[in-house]
Amino acid sequence: MAISSEENINPKAEKPSPSGNLKSLAKETVIYGLSSIVGKFLNYLLVTVYTVSLPVSGGGYGVITHMYAITALLLVLLTFGMETGFFRFANKSEYNPLTVYSTTIISVGSIVLIFLIASLSFLNPIASVFGYKEHPWYIGMMLIVVAMDAFQSILFAFLRYKKRPVRFVFLKLLFIASNILLNIIYYVFMKGKNVGMTFAINLICTSLVMACMIPQLRGFKYEFDKELLNKMLKYSFPILILGIAGILNQVADKIIFPFVYPDKAQADVQLGIYGAASKIAMIMAMLTQAFRYAYEPFVFSHSKEKDNREVYASAMKFFIIFTLLAFLGVMFYLDMLRYLLGKGYWVGLKVVPIVMIAEIFMGIYFNLSFWYKLIDETKWGAYFSLIGCSIIIIVNIVFIPIYGYMACAWAGFAGYGVAMLLSYFVGQRKYPIKYDIKSISKYVLLTAVIYFAGEMLPIKNLFLLLFARTILLSIFIGYIIRNDFPLSQLPLIGKYFTKNK
């Protein structure tokens, strides 16, 4: 479907109430969650496929973990904060959104093309640096993939700006479905053992999505506004630093691990165990990402409304409630979720609660981050993230040789926690928001009590244990319903309660 300039006309309408804003945010979060939460849950199938097909001793999953950590960092570098910059300037009345869009496409596309030509020209030396001298095209294929992903991130951002979540979800799920299908065919039905096929399949699926996004590149006049670009770069540069620090917070341990682990022969093996086990904890990253897809355009589009701080405070509270619920859900049913991994990887499951709490810290930090984006002081985000990143890198370098991958988990906990606290306290001085700290604290305390109660249950039978933990989880859900989500306000159920009052 071609993009037309008429689509960018925003008719004036009555400003919705804070509750209406939250309902809209919740609706879009659910839709985006289909690609993030459901999609990544389906990707757990790949973790199962890889950890069953690739034995622990071979370190194959360690190679996959290491490679995807490298490409995650490259993706942030290649988008250089322009995704958020696009949202900021597309929502400014003095700029034509299509001009902002085309300027962003041209600038990011040019950087991506230069990067790809340069990196492929020096592929062998690059592969040697990262330990893939014998398999340079492991790196080569992923360089092409990350280049396309960087360019596509702007196209996906435009879909979010245009509030086209259905197309967004379709394209995301297209990649996920085709990726899972091809991996299952190769590793399960063909009994393949070549790790390189993982990267080849990724390249095929990313190319398929790129072909499907051609309509987002048509139907409008390409304009390059140099003055606009300079303003966008000035706004986005601190976000680039923030993004680098942020992604390093997530992948620095996986990039550093092979270089500092004392037993080089076992580095890929240990990294594979950590990478596989920590995947169980990634439900927090799924929730955060789904929330972000809806929340970022939502915040900027409502940034001029008088009630915005009340909305942000409510959104923070509900985000924390549901991440705590997710934490209890994962931890209480971990004895079942572990079957998503090959048995050789179960030894690493002790990192799951630590990594999940770290992800909660990161999600809260993301929600807090909008105060400096809204007042155009993005430098603060760079400061906080650099501090958090420095803590993570130092802890990993110092403690990986002593404690192995457990150091990776605690490094994230410490780094995210410090960044979260710094953003909160500075933000309350620069852009005060009255968060419901009292209510949030009650939820945190109740979560801790229920979690430890569930862990200390003296029940040996697995089914009885899961039943008892389900009762404990139901207590938490009941507390949520009683205090923040009355049944009378829910669709269908609410009608019944209203009718029978």
C-alpha positions as a printed Julia matrix, in Angstrom:
501×3 Matrix{Float64}:
   0.0     0.0    0.0
   1.53    3.31  -1.1
   2.02    6.13   1.35
   0.25    9.34   0.39
   0.68   12.8    1.8
  -3.03   12.94   2.59
  -2.53   10.22   5.18
  -0.46   12.65   7.23
  -3.25   15.11   7.78
  -4.31   14.84  11.41
  -7.88   16.1   11.81
  -8.53   18.09  14.93
 -10.45   16.17  17.5
 -11.46   16.53  21.09
  -8.63   15.62  23.43
  -9.27   12.25  25.04
  -9.3    11.87  28.8
  -6.34   10.34  30.68
  -8.29    7.1   31.07
  -9.06    7.14  27.35
  -5.37    7.67  26.6
  -4.46    4.7   28.77
  -7.06    2.51  27.07
  -5.61    3.48  23.68
  -2.09    2.76  24.95
  -3.21   -0.6   26.34
  -4.91   -1.53  23.06
  -1.85   -0.73  20.95
   0.45   -2.47  23.44
  -1.64   -5.64  23.07
  -1.48   -5.46  19.27
   2.27   -4.8   19.2
   2.65   -7.54  21.75
   1.57  -10.06  19.11
   4.85   -9.45  17.32
   6.95   -9.01  20.44
   5.57  -11.29  23.14
   3.89  -13.98  21.03
   6.6   -13.79  18.39
   9.46  -14.14  20.83
   7.64  -16.89  22.65
   7.49  -18.76  19.35
  11.2   -18.09  19.0
  11.67  -20.14  22.15
  11.08  -23.02  19.77
  14.41  -22.1   18.21
  16.14  -22.18  21.58
  14.76  -25.69  22.01
  15.81  -26.66  18.48
  19.33  -25.28  18.93
  19.95  -26.63  22.43
  18.7   -30.11  21.48
  20.38  -30.24  18.06
  23.66  -28.6   19.08
  25.25  -30.41  22.06
  26.63  -28.36  24.95
  30.13  -29.75  24.45
  30.36  -28.4   20.91
  29.71  -24.8   21.94
  27.47  -24.23  18.92
  24.86  -22.27  20.83
  27.66  -20.19  22.32
  28.63  -19.12  18.79
  25.02  -18.14  18.07
  24.81  -16.19  21.35
  28.08  -14.37  20.64
  27.18  -13.52  17.05
  23.77  -12.08  17.88
  25.29   -9.99  20.67
  27.7    -8.4   18.19
  24.97   -7.65  15.64
  22.72   -6.14  18.33
  25.42   -3.57  19.07
  25.96   -2.84  15.37
  22.22   -2.25  14.89
  22.24    0.56  17.46
  25.3     2.14  15.84
  23.77    2.08  12.36
  20.45    3.67  13.39
  22.33    6.3   15.48
  19.26    7.38  17.46
  17.28    8.42  14.38
  14.3     6.21  15.22
  13.47    8.31  18.28
  14.55   11.45  16.43
  12.0    10.67  13.73
   9.17   10.45  16.27
  10.2    13.69  17.92
  10.38   15.79  14.74
   7.49   14.14  12.9
   5.25   15.29  15.77
   6.44   18.91  15.6
   3.92   21.11  13.83
   6.58   23.11  11.97
   7.76   20.06  10.0
   6.1    17.99   7.3
   6.16   14.38   8.58
   6.97   13.09   5.09
   9.98   15.39   4.88
  11.16   14.1    8.24
  10.59   10.54   7.06
  12.4    10.89   3.75
  15.32   12.77   5.35
  15.63    9.98   7.92
  15.48    7.25   5.26
  18.16    8.92   3.11
  20.55    9.55   6.01
  20.23    6.09   7.59
  20.26    4.38   4.19
  23.48    6.15   3.2
  25.26    5.21   6.43
  24.09    1.6    6.09
  25.36    1.33   2.52
  28.77    2.81   3.37
  29.08    0.49   6.36
  28.2    -2.59   4.33
  30.67   -1.86   1.53
  33.49   -1.08   3.97
  32.92   -4.05   6.28
  32.6    -6.61   3.48
  35.79   -5.24   1.92
  37.69   -6.11   5.13
  35.71   -9.2    6.05
  38.62  -11.55   6.75
  40.45   -9.24   9.19
  37.16   -8.48  10.98
  36.33  -12.18  11.26
  39.8   -12.88  12.71
  39.38  -10.25  15.42
  36.18  -11.88  16.64
  37.56  -15.42  16.47
  35.91  -16.57  13.25
  38.94  -16.73  10.97
  37.89  -20.15   9.68
  34.3   -19.05   9.07
  34.38  -15.4    7.86
  30.96  -15.63   6.26
  29.37  -16.22   9.66
  30.26  -12.57  10.15
  29.56  -11.63   6.53
  25.99  -12.9    6.49
  25.17  -11.2    9.77
  26.66   -7.9    8.56
  24.23   -7.93   5.64
  21.38   -8.83   7.98
  22.16   -6.04  10.45
  22.41   -3.52   7.59
  18.91   -4.42   6.39
  17.59   -4.45   9.96
  18.91   -0.92  10.56
  17.2     0.4    7.43
  13.99   -1.47   8.24
  13.87    0.03  11.74
  12.98    3.41  10.21
  10.28    1.85   8.04
   8.83    0.08  11.06
   8.99    3.36  12.99
   6.89    5.0   10.28
   4.28    2.25  10.57
   4.12    2.93  14.31
   3.83    6.67  13.69
   1.0     6.06  11.22
  -0.69    3.8   13.8
  -0.66    0.77  11.52
   0.03   -1.93  14.09
  -1.61   -4.68  12.04
   0.86   -4.33   9.16
   3.68   -3.92  11.66
   2.71   -7.18  13.35
   2.23   -8.99  10.05
   5.76   -8.17   8.89
   7.32   -9.04  12.23
   5.48  -12.35  12.38
   6.36  -13.08   8.75
  10.03  -13.01   9.69
   9.48  -15.09  12.82
   7.33  -17.74  11.11
   9.65  -18.18   8.13
  12.72  -18.24  10.4
  11.24  -20.92  12.66
  10.04  -23.0    9.73
  13.39  -23.03   7.93
  15.32  -23.75  11.13
  13.03  -26.68  11.99
  13.38  -28.08   8.46
  17.19  -27.94   8.63
  17.92  -28.87  12.26
  15.02  -31.25  12.98
  14.02  -32.92   9.73
  17.39  -32.79   7.96
  19.34  -33.4   11.24
  21.71  -30.59  10.31
  24.61  -29.61  12.57
  26.16  -26.66  10.73
  25.82  -23.53  12.92
  26.36  -21.35   9.85
  22.92  -22.31   8.52
  21.39  -20.31  11.38
  22.87  -17.14   9.92
  22.03  -18.08   6.32
  18.38  -18.62   7.28
  18.31  -15.28   9.07
  19.61  -13.61   5.9
  16.9   -15.25   3.77
  14.07  -14.23   6.14
  15.31  -10.66   6.58
  15.48  -10.3    2.79
  11.88  -11.54   2.52
  10.68   -8.83   4.93
  12.72   -6.21   3.08
  10.92   -7.12  -0.15
   7.54   -6.79   1.6
   8.43   -3.3    2.86
   8.85   -1.8   -0.61
   5.4    -0.1   -0.34
   6.77    1.96   2.58
   9.33    3.41   0.16
   6.83    4.53  -2.5
   4.05    7.03  -2.98
   5.74   10.2   -1.7
   8.32   12.72  -2.85
  11.79   12.19  -1.43
  13.12   15.36   0.14
  16.39   15.82   1.96
  16.41   18.73   4.41
  19.99   19.33   5.53
  19.0    21.83   8.21
  16.43   19.4    9.59
  19.01   16.6    9.59
  21.42   18.72  11.6
  18.73   19.34  14.21
  17.79   15.67  14.26
  21.43   14.64  14.68
  21.89   17.12  17.52
  18.82   15.68  19.22
  19.65   12.05  18.41
  23.38   11.98  19.2
  22.88   11.7   22.97
  20.29    9.01  22.21
  22.95    7.19  20.17
  25.24    7.26  23.19
  22.29    6.17  25.29
  21.53    3.4   22.82
  25.13    2.17  22.71
  25.3     2.1   26.48
  21.84    0.52  26.64
  22.63   -2.3   24.22
  26.01   -2.86  25.84
  24.09   -3.28  29.08
  22.32   -6.19  27.37
  25.09   -7.78  25.31
  28.45   -6.65  26.77
  28.67   -9.8   28.88
  28.16  -12.02  25.83
  30.7   -10.07  23.75
  33.29   -9.92  26.55
  32.89  -13.49  27.81
  35.01  -15.35  25.21
  37.86  -12.84  25.68
  38.11  -12.98  29.49
  36.96  -16.5   30.46
  40.17  -18.29  31.53
  39.46  -21.62  29.78
  39.32  -20.64  26.11
  38.29  -24.14  25.06
  35.24  -23.95  27.33
  34.3   -20.32  26.68
  31.73  -21.08  23.95
  30.31  -23.94  26.04
  29.79  -21.76  29.12
  28.47  -18.87  27.05
  26.02  -21.24  25.38
  24.7   -22.4   28.77
  24.29  -18.8   29.97
  22.74  -17.63  26.7
  20.22  -20.48  26.64
  19.24  -20.18  30.32
  18.87  -16.41  30.2
  16.44  -16.78  27.29
  13.88  -18.05  29.81
  14.12  -14.68  31.55
  13.56  -12.72  28.34
   9.8   -12.49  28.87
  10.66   -9.23  30.66
  12.38   -7.93  27.54
   9.29   -8.94  25.54
   6.96   -6.97  27.8
   9.26   -3.96  27.77
   9.59   -3.99  23.99
   5.85   -4.38  23.39
   5.19   -1.53  25.8
   7.86    0.61  24.13
   6.42    0.15  20.61
   3.14    1.69  21.75
   4.47    4.02  24.45
   7.08    6.0   22.48
   4.75    7.43  19.79
   2.01    7.75  22.45
   4.19    9.93  24.7
   5.31   12.3   21.98
   1.81   12.65  20.47
   0.4    13.63  23.9
   3.39   15.66  25.11
   1.47   18.96  24.98
  -1.53   17.82  27.01
  -1.93   19.15  30.53
  -2.73   15.74  31.99
   0.3    13.96  30.55
   2.19   13.51  33.85
  -0.79   11.78  35.39
  -0.91    9.42  32.42
   2.83    8.67  32.63
   2.56    7.93  36.35
  -0.34    5.53  35.78
   1.46    3.84  32.89
   4.52    3.28  35.09
   2.44    1.71  37.84
   0.66   -0.7   35.51
   3.91   -1.6   33.79
   5.48   -2.56  37.12
   2.4    -4.53  38.18
   2.45   -6.71  35.08
   6.23   -7.24  35.08
   5.99   -8.42  38.69
   3.18  -10.75  37.67
   5.35  -12.04  34.84
   8.25  -12.58  37.26
   6.11  -14.73  39.55
   4.65  -16.62  36.63
   8.03  -17.53  35.16
   9.64  -18.42  38.49
   6.71  -20.51  39.75
   6.57  -22.56  36.54
  10.3   -22.72  35.85
  10.23  -26.47  36.5
   8.07  -26.76  33.39
   9.7   -24.01  31.31
  13.1   -25.68  31.61
  11.93  -28.29  29.11
  12.25  -25.59  26.46
  16.0   -26.23  26.75
  18.11  -29.3   26.21
  18.9   -30.99  29.54
  22.57  -30.13  29.27
  21.68  -26.45  29.65
  19.55  -26.76  32.82
  22.56  -26.09  35.05
  22.38  -22.44  34.03
  18.78  -21.84  35.17
  20.02  -20.34  38.45
  20.6   -17.07  36.56
  16.9   -16.68  35.64
  15.6   -14.76  38.71
  18.62  -12.42  38.68
  18.28  -11.68  34.96
  14.51  -11.16  35.28
  14.9    -8.61  38.07
  17.57   -6.86  36.0
  15.11   -6.7   33.1
  12.48   -5.18  35.4
  15.0    -2.5   36.34
  15.67   -1.88  32.67
  11.95   -1.6   31.88
  11.43    0.92  34.69
  14.47    2.84  33.46
  12.97    2.97  29.97
   9.69    4.35  31.33
  11.58    6.94  33.37
  13.62    7.97  30.34
  10.87   10.05  28.76
  11.34   13.01  31.07
  14.63   13.99  29.4
  13.32   13.22  25.91
  10.31   15.5   26.45
  12.4    18.44  27.68
  15.02   17.82  24.96
  17.81   17.09  27.46
  18.71   13.66  26.13
  22.26   14.09  27.42
  21.0    12.85  30.8
  20.09    9.51  29.26
  23.61    9.23  27.92
  25.07    9.96  31.36
  22.9     7.41  33.15
  23.42    4.69  30.58
  27.18    5.22  30.4
  27.4     4.89  34.17
  25.3     1.72  34.13
  27.27    0.34  31.19
  30.58    1.05  32.9
  29.43   -0.88  35.96
  28.38   -3.85  33.82
  31.63   -3.94  31.86
  33.82   -3.62  34.97
  31.91   -6.29  36.9
  32.12   -8.66  33.93
  35.83   -8.16  33.33
  36.71   -8.5   37.02
  34.39  -11.35  38.03
  33.87  -13.56  34.94
  37.31  -15.18  35.44
  36.24  -16.02  39.03
  32.5   -16.77  38.89
  31.89  -17.46  35.2
  28.48  -16.62  33.79
  26.98  -15.87  37.22
  29.01  -12.65  37.09
  27.17  -11.74  33.87
  23.8   -11.98  35.61
  24.8    -9.91  38.64
  26.54   -7.32  36.44
  23.25   -6.59  34.66
  21.42   -6.4   37.98
  23.88   -3.81  39.31
  24.16   -1.74  36.12
  20.44   -1.49  35.42
  19.67   -0.83  39.07
  22.06    2.12  39.3
  20.86    3.64  36.0
  17.22    3.3   37.12
  17.84    5.04  40.45
  19.85    7.86  38.9
  17.15    8.55  36.3
  14.43    8.59  38.96
  16.12   10.99  41.39
  17.41   13.41  38.75
  14.1    13.24  36.88
  12.15   14.2   39.98
  14.15   17.44  40.08
  14.06   18.21  36.35
  10.57   16.98  35.4
   8.66   15.92  38.54
   6.08   13.18  38.1
   4.04   12.02  41.07
   4.44    8.27  40.85
   2.32    6.17  43.17
   5.34    4.99  45.16
   3.23    3.75  48.08
   1.1     1.45  45.94
   4.09    0.28  43.87
   6.02   -0.54  47.05
   3.13   -2.69  48.29
   3.19   -4.65  45.05
   6.96   -5.15  45.29
   6.71   -6.31  48.91
   3.82   -8.68  48.14
   5.78  -10.1   45.19
   8.81  -10.77  47.4
   6.7   -12.49  50.09
   4.82  -14.67  47.58
   8.02  -15.55  45.68
   9.93  -16.7   48.75
   6.87  -18.55  50.03
   6.64  -20.4   46.72
  10.35  -21.25  46.72
  10.3   -22.56  50.3
   7.3   -24.88  49.94
   8.37  -28.32  51.29
   6.59  -30.24  48.51
   8.44  -32.89  46.51
   5.7   -33.84  44.06
   5.98  -31.56  41.02
   2.25  -31.35  40.29
   1.34  -30.6   43.89
   4.08  -28.0   44.0
   2.79  -26.3   40.86
  -0.75  -26.4   42.26
   0.35  -24.73  45.5
   2.29  -22.08  43.57
  -0.75  -21.45  41.37
  -2.74  -20.67  44.52
  -0.05  -18.2   45.6
  -0.08  -16.62  42.14
  -3.88  -16.35  42.35
  -3.51  -14.37  45.59
  -1.35  -11.85  43.73
  -3.83  -11.65  40.84
  -6.68  -11.22  43.33
  -4.84   -8.33  44.95
  -4.45   -6.68  41.53
  -8.15   -7.07  40.74
  -9.21   -5.8   44.14
  -7.04   -2.7   44.07
  -6.48   -1.65  40.44
  -8.55   -3.71  38.02
 -12.07   -4.14  39.42
 -14.04   -6.78  37.52
 -16.85   -4.27  37.01
 -14.58   -2.31  34.63
 -13.69   -5.26  32.43
 -15.4    -5.87  29.04
 -18.33   -8.33  29.11
 -17.69   -9.24  32.75
 -18.26   -5.6   33.68
 -21.66   -5.61  32.02
 -22.68   -8.54  34.19
 -21.59   -6.76  37.38
 -23.36   -3.55  36.35
 -26.54   -5.4   35.48
 -26.62   -7.28  38.8
 -25.85   -4.37  41.13
